[in-house]
mmCIF file of C-alpha atoms in Angstrom:
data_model
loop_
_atom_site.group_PDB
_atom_site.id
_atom_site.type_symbol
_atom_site.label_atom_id
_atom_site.label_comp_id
_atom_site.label_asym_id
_atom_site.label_seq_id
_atom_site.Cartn_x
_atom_site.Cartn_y
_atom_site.Cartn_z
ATOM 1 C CA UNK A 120 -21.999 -61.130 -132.194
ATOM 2 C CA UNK A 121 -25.345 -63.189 -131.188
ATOM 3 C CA UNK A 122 -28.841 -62.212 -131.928
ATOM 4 C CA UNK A 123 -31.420 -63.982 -129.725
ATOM 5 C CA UNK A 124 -34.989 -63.900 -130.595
ATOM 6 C CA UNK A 125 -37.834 -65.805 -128.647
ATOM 7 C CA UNK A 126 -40.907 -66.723 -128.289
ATOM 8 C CA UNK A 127 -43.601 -67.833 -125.580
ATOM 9 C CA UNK A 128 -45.099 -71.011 -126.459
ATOM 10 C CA UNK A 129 -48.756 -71.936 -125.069
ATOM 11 C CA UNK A 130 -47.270 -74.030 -122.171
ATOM 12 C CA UNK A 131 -45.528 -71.058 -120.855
ATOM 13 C CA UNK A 132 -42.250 -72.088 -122.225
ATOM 14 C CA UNK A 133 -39.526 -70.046 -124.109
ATOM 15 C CA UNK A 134 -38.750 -71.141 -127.619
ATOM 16 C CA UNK A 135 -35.242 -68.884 -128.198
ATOM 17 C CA UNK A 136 -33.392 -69.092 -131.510
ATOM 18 C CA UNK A 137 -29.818 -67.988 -130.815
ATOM 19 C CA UNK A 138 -27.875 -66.580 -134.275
ATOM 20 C CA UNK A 139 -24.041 -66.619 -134.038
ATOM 21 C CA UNK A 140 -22.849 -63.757 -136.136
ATOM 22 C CA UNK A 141 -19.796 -62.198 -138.371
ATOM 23 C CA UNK A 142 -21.235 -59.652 -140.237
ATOM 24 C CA UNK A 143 -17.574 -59.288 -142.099
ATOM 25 C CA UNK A 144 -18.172 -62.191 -144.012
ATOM 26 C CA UNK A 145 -19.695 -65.584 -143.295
ATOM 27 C CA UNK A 146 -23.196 -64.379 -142.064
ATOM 28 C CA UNK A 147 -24.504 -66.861 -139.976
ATOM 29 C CA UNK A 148 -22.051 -68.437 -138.088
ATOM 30 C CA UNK A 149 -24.048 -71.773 -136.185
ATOM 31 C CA UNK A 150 -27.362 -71.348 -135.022
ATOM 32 C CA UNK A 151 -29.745 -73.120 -132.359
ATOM 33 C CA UNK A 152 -33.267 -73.267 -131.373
ATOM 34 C CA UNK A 153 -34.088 -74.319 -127.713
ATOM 35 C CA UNK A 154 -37.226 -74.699 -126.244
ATOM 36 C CA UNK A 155 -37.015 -74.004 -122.203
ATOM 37 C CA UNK A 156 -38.378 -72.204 -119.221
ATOM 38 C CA UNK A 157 -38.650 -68.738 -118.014
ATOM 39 C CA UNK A 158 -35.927 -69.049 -115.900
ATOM 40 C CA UNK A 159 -33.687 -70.805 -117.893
ATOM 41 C CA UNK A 160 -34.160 -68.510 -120.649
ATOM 42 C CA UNK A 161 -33.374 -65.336 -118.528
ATOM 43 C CA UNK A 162 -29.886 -67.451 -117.287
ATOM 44 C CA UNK A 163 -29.388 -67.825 -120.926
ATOM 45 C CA UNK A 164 -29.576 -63.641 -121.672
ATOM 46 C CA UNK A 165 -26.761 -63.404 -118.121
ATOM 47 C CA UNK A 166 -23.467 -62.669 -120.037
ATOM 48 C CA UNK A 167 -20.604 -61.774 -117.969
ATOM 49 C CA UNK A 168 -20.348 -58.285 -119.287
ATOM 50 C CA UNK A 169 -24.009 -57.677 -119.644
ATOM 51 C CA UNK A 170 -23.194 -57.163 -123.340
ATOM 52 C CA UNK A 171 -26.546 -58.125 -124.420
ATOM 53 C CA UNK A 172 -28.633 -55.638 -125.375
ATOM 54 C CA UNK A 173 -32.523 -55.437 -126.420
ATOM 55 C CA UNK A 174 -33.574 -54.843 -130.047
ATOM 56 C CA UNK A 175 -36.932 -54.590 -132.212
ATOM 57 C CA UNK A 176 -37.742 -57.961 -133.558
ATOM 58 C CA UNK A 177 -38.032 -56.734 -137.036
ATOM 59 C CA UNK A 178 -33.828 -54.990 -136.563
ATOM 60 C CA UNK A 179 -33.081 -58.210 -135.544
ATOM 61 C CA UNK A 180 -34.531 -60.420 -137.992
ATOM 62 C CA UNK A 181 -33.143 -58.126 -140.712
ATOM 63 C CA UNK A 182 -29.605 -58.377 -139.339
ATOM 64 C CA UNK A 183 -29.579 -61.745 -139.346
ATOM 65 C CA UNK A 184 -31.663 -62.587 -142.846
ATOM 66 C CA UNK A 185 -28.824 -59.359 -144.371
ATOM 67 C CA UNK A 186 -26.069 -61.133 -142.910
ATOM 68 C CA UNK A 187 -27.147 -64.711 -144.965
ATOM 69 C CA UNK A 188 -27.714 -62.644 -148.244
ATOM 70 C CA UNK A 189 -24.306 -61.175 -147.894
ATOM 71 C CA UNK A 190 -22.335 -64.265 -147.444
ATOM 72 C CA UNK A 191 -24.603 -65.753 -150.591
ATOM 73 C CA UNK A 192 -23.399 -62.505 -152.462
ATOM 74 C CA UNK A 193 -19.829 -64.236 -151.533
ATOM 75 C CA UNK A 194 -20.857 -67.736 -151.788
ATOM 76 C CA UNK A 195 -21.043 -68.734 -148.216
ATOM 77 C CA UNK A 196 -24.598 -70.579 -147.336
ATOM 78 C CA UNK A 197 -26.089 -70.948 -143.724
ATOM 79 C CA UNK A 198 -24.774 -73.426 -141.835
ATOM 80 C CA UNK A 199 -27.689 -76.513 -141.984
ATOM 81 C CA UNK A 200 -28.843 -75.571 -137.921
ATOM 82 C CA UNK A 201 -30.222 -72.261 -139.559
ATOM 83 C CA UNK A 202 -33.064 -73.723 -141.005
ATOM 84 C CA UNK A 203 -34.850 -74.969 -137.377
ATOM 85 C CA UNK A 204 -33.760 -71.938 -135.883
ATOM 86 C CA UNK A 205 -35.087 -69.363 -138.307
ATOM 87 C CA UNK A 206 -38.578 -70.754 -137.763
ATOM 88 C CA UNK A 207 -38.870 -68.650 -134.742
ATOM 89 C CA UNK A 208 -38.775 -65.539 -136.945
ATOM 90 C CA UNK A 209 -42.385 -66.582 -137.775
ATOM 91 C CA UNK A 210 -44.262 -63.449 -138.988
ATOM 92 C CA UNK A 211 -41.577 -60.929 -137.741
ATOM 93 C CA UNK A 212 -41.746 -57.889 -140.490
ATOM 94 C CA UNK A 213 -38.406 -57.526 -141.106
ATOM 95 C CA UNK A 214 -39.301 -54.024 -143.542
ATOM 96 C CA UNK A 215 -40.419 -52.365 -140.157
ATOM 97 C CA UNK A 216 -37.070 -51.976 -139.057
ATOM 98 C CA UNK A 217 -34.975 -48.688 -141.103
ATOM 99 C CA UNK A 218 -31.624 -49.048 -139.273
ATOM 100 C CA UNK A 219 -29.400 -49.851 -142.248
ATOM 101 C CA UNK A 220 -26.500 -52.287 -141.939
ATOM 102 C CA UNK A 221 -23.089 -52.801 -142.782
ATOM 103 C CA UNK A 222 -21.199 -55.724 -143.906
ATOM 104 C CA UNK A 223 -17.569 -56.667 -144.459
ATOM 105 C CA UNK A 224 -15.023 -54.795 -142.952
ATOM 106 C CA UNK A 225 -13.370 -51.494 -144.711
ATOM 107 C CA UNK A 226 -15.506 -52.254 -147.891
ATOM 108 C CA UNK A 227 -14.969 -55.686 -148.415
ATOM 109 C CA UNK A 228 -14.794 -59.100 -147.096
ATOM 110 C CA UNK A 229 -12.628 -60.086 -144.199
ATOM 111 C CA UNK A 230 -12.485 -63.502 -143.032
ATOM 112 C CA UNK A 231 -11.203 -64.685 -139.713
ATOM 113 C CA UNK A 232 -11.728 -68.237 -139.169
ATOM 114 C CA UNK A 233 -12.136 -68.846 -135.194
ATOM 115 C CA UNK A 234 -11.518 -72.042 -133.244
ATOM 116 C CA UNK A 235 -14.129 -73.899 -134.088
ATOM 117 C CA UNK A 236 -13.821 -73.717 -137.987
ATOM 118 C CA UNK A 237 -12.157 -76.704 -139.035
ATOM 119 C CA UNK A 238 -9.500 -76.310 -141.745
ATOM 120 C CA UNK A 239 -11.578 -78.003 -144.435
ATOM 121 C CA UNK A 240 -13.970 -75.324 -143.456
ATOM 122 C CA UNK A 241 -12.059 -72.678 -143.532
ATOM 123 C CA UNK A 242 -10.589 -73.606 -146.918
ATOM 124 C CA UNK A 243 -13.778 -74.070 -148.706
ATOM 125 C CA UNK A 244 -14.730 -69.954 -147.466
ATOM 126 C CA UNK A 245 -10.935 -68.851 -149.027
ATOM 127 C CA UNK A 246 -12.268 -70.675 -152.377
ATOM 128 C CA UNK A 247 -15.505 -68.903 -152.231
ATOM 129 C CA UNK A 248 -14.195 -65.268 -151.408
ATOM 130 C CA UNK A 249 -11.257 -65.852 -154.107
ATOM 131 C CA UNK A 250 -14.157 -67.018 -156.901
ATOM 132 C CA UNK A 251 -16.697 -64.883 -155.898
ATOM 133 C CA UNK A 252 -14.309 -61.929 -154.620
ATOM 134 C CA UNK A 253 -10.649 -62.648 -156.882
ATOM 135 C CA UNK A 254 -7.009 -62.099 -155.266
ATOM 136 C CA UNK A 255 -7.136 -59.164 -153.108
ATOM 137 C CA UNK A 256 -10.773 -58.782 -153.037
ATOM 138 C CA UNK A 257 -10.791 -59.567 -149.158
ATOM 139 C CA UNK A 258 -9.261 -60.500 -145.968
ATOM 140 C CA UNK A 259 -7.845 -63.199 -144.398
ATOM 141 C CA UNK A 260 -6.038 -63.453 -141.421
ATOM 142 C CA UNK A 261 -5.619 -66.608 -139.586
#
């Protein structure tokens, strides 16, 4: 899924972090700050199912700082376009929020690489999970 969390900047503009998720094992997928207008930020919400839906601040930074702690539990870091993005959390408390979440699929790890995870990529999470996880401690399924 996507969490999308903005901001409105003095000028009037929107600064919008955009968090690609899989909460059933790599946390973060990519991530990306943009800095834009009013309008263009409500084109960028327009899904074609309307799937988006809105969320406290605090539930969504805690989904998306969770989702990075459990893919370090499994040895997967953020991808390096977390860093810019995350600064939009700014002071968002994430211990307001006391939904609980859920990682990993079935109780453990499951791993599905999608198209844009390059094979080198995609190898380097199977080490991880089998290190950090051992033979049969998760998913894969290609």
């Amino acid at each position: 899924g996507q969490v999308v969390i903005s901001r409105r900047l003095e000028d009037g503009q929107i600064a919008a972090s955009v968090f690609f998720l899989d909460v059933w094992c790599i946390g973060v997928k990519t991530a990306f700050l943009a800095v834009v207008s009013s309008r263009r930020f409500r084109d960028m919400l327009k899904t074609p199912d309307n799937s988006l839906k809105e969320v406290d601040a605090p539930c969504a930074r805690k989904l998306v700082e969770e989702a990075i702690r459990y893919a370090g539990t499994l040895g997967i870091e953020p991808p390096s376009d977390y860093s810019l993005a995350a600064k939009v959390l700014g002071d968002i408390d994430p211990m307001r929020c006391r939904q609980t979440f859920r990682f990993g699929k079935s109780g453990k790890p499951c791993f599905v690489p999608g198209p844009a995870c390059s094979p080198e990529r995609t190898r380097k999470i199977v080490e991880a999970l089998t290190k950090h996880c051992g033979l049969g401690g998760f998913e894969f399924t290609s």
